[in-house]
Amino acid sequence: MLDIKITKTTAPKAKPADESKLGFGKISTDHMFLMDYTLGKGWHDPRIVPYAPFELDPACVIFHYAQELFEGLKAYRTADNKIQLFRPECNGKRMQDSSERMCIPTIPVDDFVQAVAALVEVEKDWVPHSEGSSLYIRPFVFATDVGMGVHASHHYTFCIICFPSGAYYAEGIDPVRIYVEDEYIRAAPGLTGFTKCGGNYAGSLLAGEKAAQKGFAQVLWLDGIEKKYVEEVGAMNIMFKIDGKVYTAACEGTVLPGVTRRSIIELLRDWGYEVIEGKLAIQTIMEAGHTGKLEEVFGTGTAAVVSPVKELVWKDDSVTISGGKIGPVTQKLYDTLTGIQWGKVEDTKGWIVPVCEG
Ligand code: COI
């Protein structure tokens, strides 16, 4: 159990007047959570302080060798004005897994959840009220040793910041166009694909920028060895409904084990769908698209929630999915998941963690 010291700001910012213009991750709240790590002392000094810039030495390890990682989760306001989290312990566990790969000291899952909940309680007035909006929570850890030697740092900072946010994609729940990347790769066995380290995202920017110039929302990554099997979309995992069955890449080291991904798989299996986690060739998907067997495609992620895909373009081939509209299973998944998150659908799974009254 952390003993969190809370120092409130004396200059709170005005809350956004128009929640329809929040965007995603643009407006920070008034406070942040901080905790420090020192080799030999462990994690210490958990505190909530006014949101402020960091002062860091230019020789800090984080700037040069990118030893860091992050997480993403949300706080929701229910109709009866309760503030709640969705499976935060899964984020805490995933952060531990990322930490081990990145040589970063782990934080106990209970401490992670306590820190998130404590900050959300302090910032409860920042949790938006409008349908589909939530408080996006960004925990992150970075190395703070100073010097040019390449080694695991002996000092770290764990920080949590929050942003009242709307939909991740400008399209909202409207279906997006996805470009299948066939030049660059995102991950390969033995590398860091399964972690939420910033380097995974930095390495994906060029492909994303090129795709955006052609009007695509995101790129779909293929496996790093053969560029044959679908993996993920970077900001979300992706699922394909082909001839009644749902396929998604297995989490075997190169794919991010999404919290939304595993929740959606559980829902689908509860509803009687066969879900296959394994290798699925892009060639097979495109063929299914041309023979009418590719019924629905959707992404899953904390930020993206459940995002329908209306078009896939691979090399000089393209398929349109569900006539360019959101498919029925995608819609039912979106409604059920967001229903549980916003307290409109009963949480029979124990996924919700209450934080406080709003
Ligand atoms: C999330 O869904 O929380 C993510 O981290 C995806 C993205 C915004 C990087």
mmCIF file of C-alpha atoms and ligand atoms in Angstrom:
data_model
loop_
_atom_site.group_PDB
_atom_site.id
_atom_site.type_symbol
_atom_site.label_atom_id
_atom_site.label_comp_id
_atom_site.label_asym_id
_atom_site.label_seq_id
_atom_site.Cartn_x
_atom_site.Cartn_y
_atom_site.Cartn_z
ATOM 1 C CA MET A 1 0.000 0.000 0.000
ATOM 2 C CA LEU A 2 1.454 3.341 -1.054
ATOM 3 C CA ASP A 3 1.473 6.305 1.300
ATOM 4 C CA ILE A 4 0.639 8.963 -1.310
ATOM 5 C CA LYS A 5 1.305 12.583 -0.356
ATOM 6 C CA ILE A 6 -1.150 14.936 -2.095
ATOM 7 C CA THR A 7 -0.362 18.584 -2.859
ATOM 8 C CA LYS A 8 -3.231 20.327 -4.633
ATOM 9 C CA THR A 9 -2.761 23.125 -7.141
ATOM 10 C CA THR A 10 -3.577 26.669 -6.064
ATOM 11 C CA ALA A 11 -4.329 27.623 -9.676
ATOM 12 C CA PRO A 12 -6.798 25.099 -11.151
ATOM 13 C CA LYS A 13 -7.438 25.474 -14.891
ATOM 14 C CA ALA A 14 -10.880 26.055 -16.356
ATOM 15 C CA LYS A 15 -12.520 22.796 -17.472
ATOM 16 C CA PRO A 16 -13.329 22.526 -21.201
ATOM 17 C CA ALA A 17 -16.659 24.232 -21.855
ATOM 18 C CA ASP A 18 -17.520 22.248 -24.991
ATOM 19 C CA GLU A 19 -16.934 18.497 -24.530
ATOM 20 C CA SER A 20 -17.650 17.834 -28.212
ATOM 21 C CA LYS A 21 -14.313 19.492 -29.025
ATOM 22 C CA LEU A 22 -12.090 17.576 -26.572
ATOM 23 C CA GLY A 23 -10.205 15.552 -29.187
ATOM 24 C CA PHE A 24 -7.869 12.875 -27.836
ATOM 25 C CA GLY A 25 -5.130 13.572 -25.292
ATOM 26 C CA LYS A 26 -4.914 17.302 -25.943
ATOM 27 C CA ILE A 27 -5.916 18.899 -22.643
ATOM 28 C CA SER A 28 -4.061 17.839 -19.518
ATOM 29 C CA THR A 29 -5.652 18.005 -16.073
ATOM 30 C CA ASP A 30 -4.396 19.885 -13.003
ATOM 31 C CA HIS A 31 -2.311 17.197 -11.292
ATOM 32 C CA MET A 32 0.054 14.312 -11.923
ATOM 33 C CA PHE A 33 1.242 11.328 -9.920
ATOM 34 C CA LEU A 34 4.991 10.856 -9.414
ATOM 35 C CA MET A 35 7.121 8.181 -7.793
ATOM 36 C CA ASP A 36 10.912 7.771 -7.939
ATOM 37 C CA TYR A 37 13.151 4.731 -8.078
ATOM 38 C CA THR A 38 16.697 4.531 -6.801
ATOM 39 C CA LEU A 39 18.769 1.364 -6.993
ATOM 40 C CA GLY A 40 19.135 -0.036 -3.485
ATOM 41 C CA LYS A 41 16.153 1.958 -2.188
ATOM 42 C CA GLY A 42 13.404 0.785 -4.540
ATOM 43 C CA TRP A 43 10.330 2.837 -5.485
ATOM 44 C CA HIS A 44 9.816 5.733 -3.098
ATOM 45 C CA ASP A 45 8.104 9.092 -2.514
ATOM 46 C CA PRO A 46 4.704 8.449 -4.153
ATOM 47 C CA ARG A 47 2.994 11.825 -4.537
ATOM 48 C CA ILE A 48 0.331 13.750 -6.409
ATOM 49 C CA VAL A 49 1.469 17.248 -7.318
ATOM 50 C CA PRO A 50 0.327 20.092 -9.598
ATOM 51 C CA TYR A 51 0.865 19.229 -13.296
ATOM 52 C CA ALA A 52 4.162 20.794 -14.381
ATOM 53 C CA PRO A 53 7.050 20.304 -16.846
ATOM 54 C CA PHE A 54 10.000 18.118 -15.815
ATOM 55 C CA GLU A 55 13.451 19.542 -15.348
ATOM 56 C CA LEU A 56 15.872 16.923 -16.720
ATOM 57 C CA ASP A 57 19.593 16.860 -17.414
ATOM 58 C CA PRO A 58 20.252 16.769 -21.201
ATOM 59 C CA ALA A 59 22.415 13.671 -20.617
ATOM 60 C CA CYS A 60 19.479 11.706 -19.157
ATOM 61 C CA VAL A 61 19.342 8.104 -20.427
ATOM 62 C CA ILE A 62 15.760 8.499 -21.627
ATOM 63 C CA PHE A 63 16.799 11.081 -24.269
ATOM 64 C CA HIS A 64 19.522 8.905 -25.758
ATOM 65 C CA TYR A 65 18.684 5.246 -25.262
ATOM 66 C CA ALA A 66 14.884 5.434 -24.954
ATOM 67 C CA GLN A 67 14.620 3.314 -21.822
ATOM 68 C CA GLU A 68 10.961 3.909 -21.079
ATOM 69 C CA LEU A 69 7.471 2.475 -21.439
ATOM 70 C CA PHE A 70 3.883 3.556 -21.032
ATOM 71 C CA GLU A 71 0.334 2.366 -20.467
ATOM 72 C CA GLY A 72 -3.111 3.653 -21.414
ATOM 73 C CA LEU A 73 -6.448 3.270 -19.648
ATOM 74 C CA LYS A 74 -9.574 5.319 -19.022
ATOM 75 C CA ALA A 75 -11.868 6.516 -16.214
ATOM 76 C CA TYR A 76 -15.584 6.688 -17.007
ATOM 77 C CA ARG A 77 -18.459 8.693 -15.463
ATOM 78 C CA THR A 78 -21.673 6.669 -15.149
ATOM 79 C CA ALA A 79 -25.214 8.059 -15.518
ATOM 80 C CA ASP A 80 -25.606 7.950 -11.715
ATOM 81 C CA ASN A 81 -22.384 9.931 -11.378
ATOM 82 C CA LYS A 82 -19.916 7.316 -10.262
ATOM 83 C CA ILE A 83 -16.326 7.334 -11.510
ATOM 84 C CA GLN A 84 -14.935 3.938 -12.503
ATOM 85 C CA LEU A 85 -12.004 2.180 -14.176
ATOM 86 C CA PHE A 86 -11.988 -0.773 -16.576
ATOM 87 C CA ARG A 87 -9.660 -3.676 -15.685
ATOM 88 C CA PRO A 88 -6.800 -1.456 -14.429
ATOM 89 C CA GLU A 89 -5.048 -4.494 -12.961
ATOM 90 C CA CYS A 90 -4.542 -5.764 -16.546
ATOM 91 C CA ASN A 91 -2.644 -2.566 -17.356
ATOM 92 C CA GLY A 92 -0.617 -2.961 -14.157
ATOM 93 C CA LYS A 93 0.319 -6.524 -15.106
ATOM 94 C CA ARG A 94 1.153 -5.555 -18.683
ATOM 95 C CA MET A 95 3.356 -2.728 -17.387
ATOM 96 C CA GLN A 96 5.252 -5.291 -15.330
ATOM 97 C CA ASP A 97 5.759 -7.450 -18.442
ATOM 98 C CA SER A 98 6.967 -4.445 -20.451
ATOM 99 C CA SER A 99 9.234 -3.413 -17.552
ATOM 100 C CA GLU A 100 10.980 -6.770 -17.424
ATOM 101 C CA ARG A 101 11.783 -6.615 -21.156
ATOM 102 C CA MET A 102 13.013 -3.021 -20.885
ATOM 103 C CA CYS A 103 15.179 -3.656 -17.758
ATOM 104 C CA ILE A 104 12.971 -1.298 -15.756
ATOM 105 C CA PRO A 105 12.175 -2.194 -12.112
ATOM 106 C CA THR A 106 8.579 -3.419 -11.781
ATOM 107 C CA ILE A 107 5.858 -1.755 -9.741
ATOM 108 C CA PRO A 108 3.439 -4.034 -7.818
ATOM 109 C CA VAL A 109 0.078 -4.240 -9.620
ATOM 110 C CA ASP A 110 -1.808 -3.140 -6.466
ATOM 111 C CA ASP A 111 0.406 -0.035 -6.194
ATOM 112 C CA PHE A 112 -0.185 0.763 -9.877
ATOM 113 C CA VAL A 113 -3.971 0.519 -9.440
ATOM 114 C CA GLN A 114 -3.862 2.523 -6.196
ATOM 115 C CA ALA A 115 -1.837 5.290 -7.854
ATOM 116 C CA VAL A 116 -4.198 5.485 -10.848
ATOM 117 C CA ALA A 117 -7.296 5.520 -8.621
ATOM 118 C CA ALA A 118 -5.818 8.161 -6.279
ATOM 119 C CA LEU A 119 -5.029 10.511 -9.173
ATOM 120 C CA VAL A 120 -8.443 9.941 -10.781
ATOM 121 C CA GLU A 121 -10.139 10.761 -7.466
ATOM 122 C CA VAL A 122 -8.190 14.031 -7.220
ATOM 123 C CA GLU A 123 -9.121 14.789 -10.866
ATOM 124 C CA LYS A 124 -12.714 13.499 -10.707
ATOM 125 C CA ASP A 125 -14.177 16.831 -11.869
ATOM 126 C CA TRP A 126 -12.164 16.405 -15.085
ATOM 127 C CA VAL A 127 -13.927 13.161 -16.029
ATOM 128 C CA PRO A 128 -16.191 14.260 -18.896
ATOM 129 C CA HIS A 129 -19.984 13.995 -18.672
ATOM 130 C CA SER A 130 -20.876 13.558 -22.331
ATOM 131 C CA GLU A 131 -21.640 10.267 -24.090
ATOM 132 C CA GLY A 132 -18.511 8.592 -25.473
ATOM 133 C CA SER A 133 -16.063 10.857 -23.602
ATOM 134 C CA SER A 134 -13.802 9.701 -20.791
ATOM 135 C CA LEU A 135 -10.649 10.590 -18.884
ATOM 136 C CA TYR A 136 -7.693 9.036 -20.727
ATOM 137 C CA ILE A 137 -4.988 8.030 -18.232
ATOM 138 C CA ARG A 138 -1.375 7.758 -19.349
ATOM 139 C CA PRO A 139 1.022 6.088 -16.849
ATOM 140 C CA PHE A 140 4.667 6.031 -17.981
ATOM 141 C CA VAL A 141 8.126 5.201 -16.608
ATOM 142 C CA PHE A 142 11.424 6.582 -17.821
ATOM 143 C CA ALA A 143 15.124 6.267 -16.993
ATOM 144 C CA THR A 144 16.763 9.264 -15.312
ATOM 145 C CA ASP A 145 20.425 8.263 -14.932
ATOM 146 C CA VAL A 146 22.741 10.919 -16.338
ATOM 147 C CA GLY A 147 25.614 9.921 -18.645
ATOM 148 C CA MET A 148 26.448 8.432 -22.011
ATOM 149 C CA GLY A 149 27.151 4.841 -20.962
ATOM 150 C CA VAL A 150 24.734 2.290 -22.400
ATOM 151 C CA HIS A 151 23.396 0.323 -19.423
ATOM 152 C CA ALA A 152 20.142 -0.089 -17.512
ATOM 153 C CA SER A 153 19.548 3.060 -15.494
ATOM 154 C CA HIS A 154 19.742 3.055 -11.693
ATOM 155 C CA HIS A 155 17.127 5.796 -11.359
ATOM 156 C CA TYR A 156 13.612 6.097 -12.809
ATOM 157 C CA THR A 157 10.504 8.224 -12.570
ATOM 158 C CA PHE A 158 6.990 6.794 -12.721
ATOM 159 C CA CYS A 159 4.445 9.410 -13.722
ATOM 160 C CA ILE A 160 0.707 9.379 -14.444
ATOM 161 C CA ILE A 161 -1.064 12.157 -16.350
ATOM 162 C CA CYS A 162 -4.683 12.446 -17.509
ATOM 163 C CA PHE A 163 -6.606 13.999 -20.397
ATOM 164 C CA PRO A 164 -10.379 14.429 -20.772
ATOM 165 C CA SER A 165 -10.849 12.908 -24.222
ATOM 166 C CA GLY A 166 -13.286 12.040 -26.965
ATOM 167 C CA ALA A 167 -12.825 9.523 -29.784
ATOM 168 C CA TYR A 168 -9.266 8.609 -30.860
ATOM 169 C CA TYR A 169 -9.996 8.714 -34.585
ATOM 170 C CA ALA A 170 -11.427 11.827 -36.205
ATOM 171 C CA GLU A 171 -13.934 9.396 -37.771
ATOM 172 C CA GLY A 172 -15.278 8.501 -34.263
ATOM 173 C CA ILE A 173 -17.186 5.206 -34.650
ATOM 174 C CA ASP A 174 -17.347 5.681 -38.442
ATOM 175 C CA PRO A 175 -15.382 2.985 -40.299
ATOM 176 C CA VAL A 176 -11.740 3.756 -41.130
ATOM 177 C CA ARG A 177 -9.495 2.936 -44.121
ATOM 178 C CA ILE A 178 -6.377 0.864 -43.372
ATOM 179 C CA TYR A 179 -3.213 0.508 -45.471
ATOM 180 C CA VAL A 180 -1.412 -2.842 -45.239
ATOM 181 C CA GLU A 181 2.270 -1.966 -44.841
ATOM 182 C CA ASP A 182 4.493 -4.101 -47.058
ATOM 183 C CA GLU A 183 7.837 -2.288 -46.801
ATOM 184 C CA TYR A 184 8.511 -1.466 -43.146
ATOM 185 C CA ILE A 185 7.981 -3.782 -40.169
ATOM 186 C CA ARG A 186 6.975 -3.013 -36.579
ATOM 187 C CA ALA A 187 8.231 -6.066 -34.702
ATOM 188 C CA ALA A 188 10.104 -9.334 -35.000
ATOM 189 C CA PRO A 189 10.485 -12.322 -32.653
ATOM 190 C CA GLY A 190 12.762 -11.507 -29.724
ATOM 191 C CA LEU A 191 12.331 -7.748 -30.038
ATOM 192 C CA THR A 192 9.999 -5.479 -28.059
ATOM 193 C CA GLY A 193 6.744 -5.763 -30.042
ATOM 194 C CA PHE A 194 4.718 -6.991 -27.068
ATOM 195 C CA THR A 195 5.722 -4.053 -24.853
ATOM 196 C CA LYS A 196 4.351 -0.550 -24.778
ATOM 197 C CA CYS A 197 7.759 1.042 -25.217
ATOM 198 C CA GLY A 198 7.840 4.334 -27.076
ATOM 199 C CA GLY A 199 10.412 2.991 -29.539
ATOM 200 C CA ASN A 200 7.783 0.692 -31.057
ATOM 201 C CA TYR A 201 5.725 3.763 -31.854
ATOM 202 C CA ALA A 202 8.649 5.907 -33.059
ATOM 203 C CA GLY A 203 9.633 3.179 -35.515
ATOM 204 C CA SER A 204 6.097 3.088 -36.911
ATOM 205 C CA LEU A 205 5.728 6.811 -37.592
ATOM 206 C CA LEU A 206 7.171 6.898 -41.114
ATOM 207 C CA ALA A 207 4.788 4.242 -42.420
ATOM 208 C CA GLY A 208 1.900 5.984 -40.622
ATOM 209 C CA GLU A 209 2.783 9.367 -42.143
ATOM 210 C CA LYS A 210 3.015 7.918 -45.654
ATOM 211 C CA ALA A 211 -0.330 6.156 -45.223
ATOM 212 C CA ALA A 212 -1.947 9.310 -43.835
ATOM 213 C CA GLN A 213 -0.842 11.236 -46.926
ATOM 214 C CA LYS A 214 -2.825 8.716 -48.970
ATOM 215 C CA GLY A 215 -5.922 9.142 -46.788
ATOM 216 C CA PHE A 216 -5.564 6.128 -44.500
ATOM 217 C CA ALA A 217 -6.230 6.293 -40.751
ATOM 218 C CA GLN A 218 -3.543 3.729 -39.831
ATOM 219 C CA VAL A 219 -1.321 0.973 -41.188
ATOM 220 C CA LEU A 220 -1.808 -2.735 -40.624
ATOM 221 C CA TRP A 221 1.523 -4.397 -39.798
ATOM 222 C CA LEU A 222 2.517 -7.759 -41.201
ATOM 223 C CA ASP A 223 4.907 -10.157 -39.449
ATOM 224 C CA GLY A 224 8.524 -9.052 -39.500
ATOM 225 C CA ILE A 225 9.976 -12.225 -41.056
ATOM 226 C CA GLU A 226 7.854 -13.118 -44.082
ATOM 227 C CA LYS A 227 5.606 -10.015 -44.328
ATOM 228 C CA LYS A 228 2.809 -12.484 -44.841
ATOM 229 C CA TYR A 229 0.723 -12.715 -41.657
ATOM 230 C CA VAL A 230 -1.322 -9.891 -40.113
ATOM 231 C CA GLU A 231 -0.245 -8.668 -36.692
ATOM 232 C CA GLU A 232 -1.687 -5.363 -35.385
ATOM 233 C CA VAL A 233 -2.396 -1.773 -36.270
ATOM 234 C CA GLY A 234 -0.078 -0.023 -33.802
ATOM 235 C CA ALA A 235 -2.758 1.947 -31.956
ATOM 236 C CA MET A 236 -5.025 -1.117 -31.822
ATOM 237 C CA ASN A 237 -5.232 -4.886 -32.261
ATOM 238 C CA ILE A 238 -7.276 -6.064 -35.226
ATOM 239 C CA MET A 239 -9.848 -8.830 -35.781
ATOM 240 C CA PHE A 240 -11.321 -10.322 -38.940
ATOM 241 C CA LYS A 241 -14.713 -12.053 -39.139
ATOM 242 C CA ILE A 242 -14.482 -14.530 -41.994
ATOM 243 C CA ASP A 243 -17.294 -16.958 -42.744
ATOM 244 C CA GLY A 244 -18.681 -16.736 -39.205
ATOM 245 C CA LYS A 245 -15.385 -17.155 -37.328
ATOM 246 C CA VAL A 246 -13.262 -14.403 -35.812
ATOM 247 C CA TYR A 247 -9.498 -14.402 -36.352
ATOM 248 C CA THR A 248 -6.822 -12.317 -34.656
ATOM 249 C CA ALA A 249 -3.049 -12.594 -34.295
ATOM 250 C CA ALA A 250 -1.798 -14.536 -31.269
ATOM 251 C CA CYS A 251 0.127 -12.623 -28.616
ATOM 252 C CA GLU A 252 3.412 -14.471 -28.934
ATOM 253 C CA GLY A 253 5.932 -11.679 -28.539
ATOM 254 C CA THR A 254 5.364 -9.435 -31.547
ATOM 255 C CA VAL A 255 1.818 -8.230 -30.830
ATOM 256 C CA LEU A 256 0.653 -5.988 -27.980
ATOM 257 C CA PRO A 257 -1.555 -7.981 -25.581
ATOM 258 C CA GLY A 258 -4.422 -5.491 -25.583
ATOM 259 C CA VAL A 259 -6.767 -5.251 -22.605
ATOM 260 C CA THR A 260 -9.629 -4.450 -24.998
ATOM 261 C CA ARG A 261 -8.501 -7.325 -27.241
ATOM 262 C CA ARG A 262 -8.813 -9.905 -24.472
ATOM 263 C CA SER A 263 -12.130 -8.438 -23.290
ATOM 264 C CA ILE A 264 -13.577 -8.602 -26.820
ATOM 265 C CA ILE A 265 -12.382 -12.201 -27.242
ATOM 266 C CA GLU A 266 -14.121 -13.098 -23.961
ATOM 267 C CA LEU A 267 -17.368 -11.445 -25.091
ATOM 268 C CA LEU A 268 -17.265 -13.143 -28.494
ATOM 269 C CA ARG A 269 -16.669 -16.567 -26.954
ATOM 270 C CA ASP A 270 -19.505 -15.962 -24.449
ATOM 271 C CA TRP A 271 -21.754 -15.264 -27.431
ATOM 272 C CA GLY A 272 -20.777 -18.558 -29.053
ATOM 273 C CA TYR A 273 -18.341 -17.320 -31.701
ATOM 274 C CA GLU A 274 -15.263 -19.336 -32.487
ATOM 275 C CA VAL A 275 -12.251 -17.039 -32.029
ATOM 276 C CA ILE A 276 -8.979 -18.210 -33.529
ATOM 277 C CA GLU A 277 -5.786 -16.626 -32.198
ATOM 278 C CA GLY A 278 -3.057 -17.488 -34.663
ATOM 279 C CA LYS A 279 -1.440 -16.853 -38.028
ATOM 280 C CA LEU A 280 -3.729 -15.382 -40.689
ATOM 281 C CA ALA A 281 -2.208 -14.520 -44.073
ATOM 282 C CA ILE A 282 -3.089 -11.178 -45.652
ATOM 283 C CA GLN A 283 -3.546 -13.094 -48.920
ATOM 284 C CA THR A 284 -6.316 -15.171 -47.269
ATOM 285 C CA ILE A 285 -8.036 -12.020 -46.008
ATOM 286 C CA MET A 286 -7.984 -10.331 -49.396
ATOM 287 C CA GLU A 287 -9.297 -13.479 -51.075
ATOM 288 C CA ALA A 288 -12.088 -13.687 -48.490
ATOM 289 C CA GLY A 289 -12.839 -10.050 -49.302
ATOM 290 C CA HIS A 290 -13.198 -10.848 -52.993
ATOM 291 C CA THR A 291 -15.361 -13.946 -52.455
ATOM 292 C CA GLY A 292 -17.742 -12.224 -50.021
ATOM 293 C CA LYS A 293 -16.512 -14.196 -46.980
ATOM 294 C CA LEU A 294 -14.825 -11.273 -45.216
ATOM 295 C CA GLU A 295 -17.816 -10.151 -43.162
ATOM 296 C CA GLU A 296 -16.370 -7.639 -40.696
ATOM 297 C CA VAL A 297 -13.027 -6.141 -39.716
ATOM 298 C CA PHE A 298 -12.507 -4.096 -36.561
ATOM 299 C CA GLY A 299 -9.737 -2.785 -34.368
ATOM 300 C CA THR A 300 -9.730 -2.968 -30.566
ATOM 301 C CA GLY A 301 -7.850 -0.745 -28.152
ATOM 302 C CA THR A 302 -8.248 1.442 -25.080
ATOM 303 C CA ALA A 303 -8.046 4.614 -27.133
ATOM 304 C CA ALA A 304 -9.694 3.174 -30.258
ATOM 305 C CA VAL A 305 -12.355 1.181 -28.280
ATOM 306 C CA VAL A 306 -13.904 -0.939 -31.103
ATOM 307 C CA SER A 307 -13.181 0.687 -34.479
ATOM 308 C CA PRO A 308 -14.777 -0.667 -37.650
ATOM 309 C CA VAL A 309 -12.604 -0.915 -40.759
ATOM 310 C CA LYS A 310 -14.279 -0.229 -44.086
ATOM 311 C CA GLU A 311 -11.402 -0.752 -46.509
ATOM 312 C CA LEU A 312 -8.115 -2.658 -46.625
ATOM 313 C CA VAL A 313 -5.506 -1.825 -49.263
ATOM 314 C CA TRP A 314 -2.578 -4.222 -49.819
ATOM 315 C CA LYS A 315 -0.134 -3.516 -52.660
ATOM 316 C CA ASP A 316 -2.418 -2.849 -55.636
ATOM 317 C CA ASP A 317 -5.379 -4.779 -54.253
ATOM 318 C CA SER A 318 -8.222 -3.412 -52.167
ATOM 319 C CA VAL A 319 -11.352 -4.768 -50.480
ATOM 320 C CA THR A 320 -14.366 -2.959 -49.078
ATOM 321 C CA ILE A 321 -15.853 -4.463 -45.931
ATOM 322 C CA SER A 322 -19.517 -4.550 -44.836
ATOM 323 C CA GLY A 323 -20.399 -2.246 -47.722
ATOM 324 C CA GLY A 324 -18.340 0.470 -46.015
ATOM 325 C CA LYS A 325 -20.638 0.423 -42.950
ATOM 326 C CA ILE A 326 -20.206 -0.818 -39.384
ATOM 327 C CA GLY A 327 -21.053 -4.551 -39.226
ATOM 328 C CA PRO A 328 -23.599 -6.003 -36.762
ATOM 329 C CA VAL A 329 -21.108 -7.900 -34.580
ATOM 330 C CA THR A 330 -18.785 -4.866 -34.448
ATOM 331 C CA GLN A 331 -21.731 -2.687 -33.398
ATOM 332 C CA LYS A 332 -22.859 -5.200 -30.736
ATOM 333 C CA LEU A 333 -19.310 -5.419 -29.355
ATOM 334 C CA TYR A 334 -19.001 -1.637 -29.261
ATOM 335 C CA ASP A 335 -22.377 -1.262 -27.519
ATOM 336 C CA THR A 336 -21.666 -4.010 -24.978
ATOM 337 C CA LEU A 337 -18.122 -2.918 -24.145
ATOM 338 C CA THR A 338 -18.922 0.774 -23.854
ATOM 339 C CA GLY A 339 -22.147 -0.166 -22.023
ATOM 340 C CA ILE A 340 -20.106 -1.960 -19.347
ATOM 341 C CA GLN A 341 -17.522 0.828 -19.207
ATOM 342 C CA TRP A 342 -20.109 3.589 -18.792
ATOM 343 C CA GLY A 343 -22.261 1.524 -16.386
ATOM 344 C CA LYS A 344 -25.208 1.056 -18.749
ATOM 345 C CA VAL A 345 -24.753 -2.714 -19.121
ATOM 346 C CA GLU A 346 -24.385 -4.924 -16.045
ATOM 347 C CA ASP A 347 -20.765 -5.894 -15.354
ATOM 348 C CA THR A 348 -21.157 -9.645 -14.900
ATOM 349 C CA LYS A 349 -17.419 -10.158 -15.346
ATOM 350 C CA GLY A 350 -16.015 -8.089 -12.497
ATOM 351 C CA TRP A 351 -14.200 -5.830 -14.968
ATOM 352 C CA ILE A 352 -15.209 -2.552 -13.333
ATOM 353 C CA VAL A 353 -13.223 -1.016 -10.470
ATOM 354 C CA PRO A 354 -15.161 1.787 -8.748
ATOM 355 C CA VAL A 355 -13.085 4.849 -7.776
ATOM 356 C CA CYS A 356 -15.403 7.372 -6.140
ATOM 357 C CA GLU A 357 -18.648 9.290 -6.377
ATOM 358 C CA GLY A 358 -18.466 11.928 -9.083
HETATM 359 C C1 COI B 1 -4.076 3.080 -25.976
HETATM 360 O O1 COI B 1 -5.030 2.564 -26.577
HETATM 361 O O2 COI B 1 -4.161 3.384 -24.776
HETATM 362 C C2 COI B 1 -2.816 3.353 -26.640
HETATM 363 O O3 COI B 1 -1.839 3.432 -25.977
HETATM 364 C C3 COI B 1 -2.822 3.495 -28.105
HETATM 365 C C4 COI B 1 -2.225 4.742 -28.648
HETATM 366 C C5 COI B 1 -2.907 6.001 -28.304
HETATM 367 C C6 COI B 1 -0.757 4.786 -28.605
#
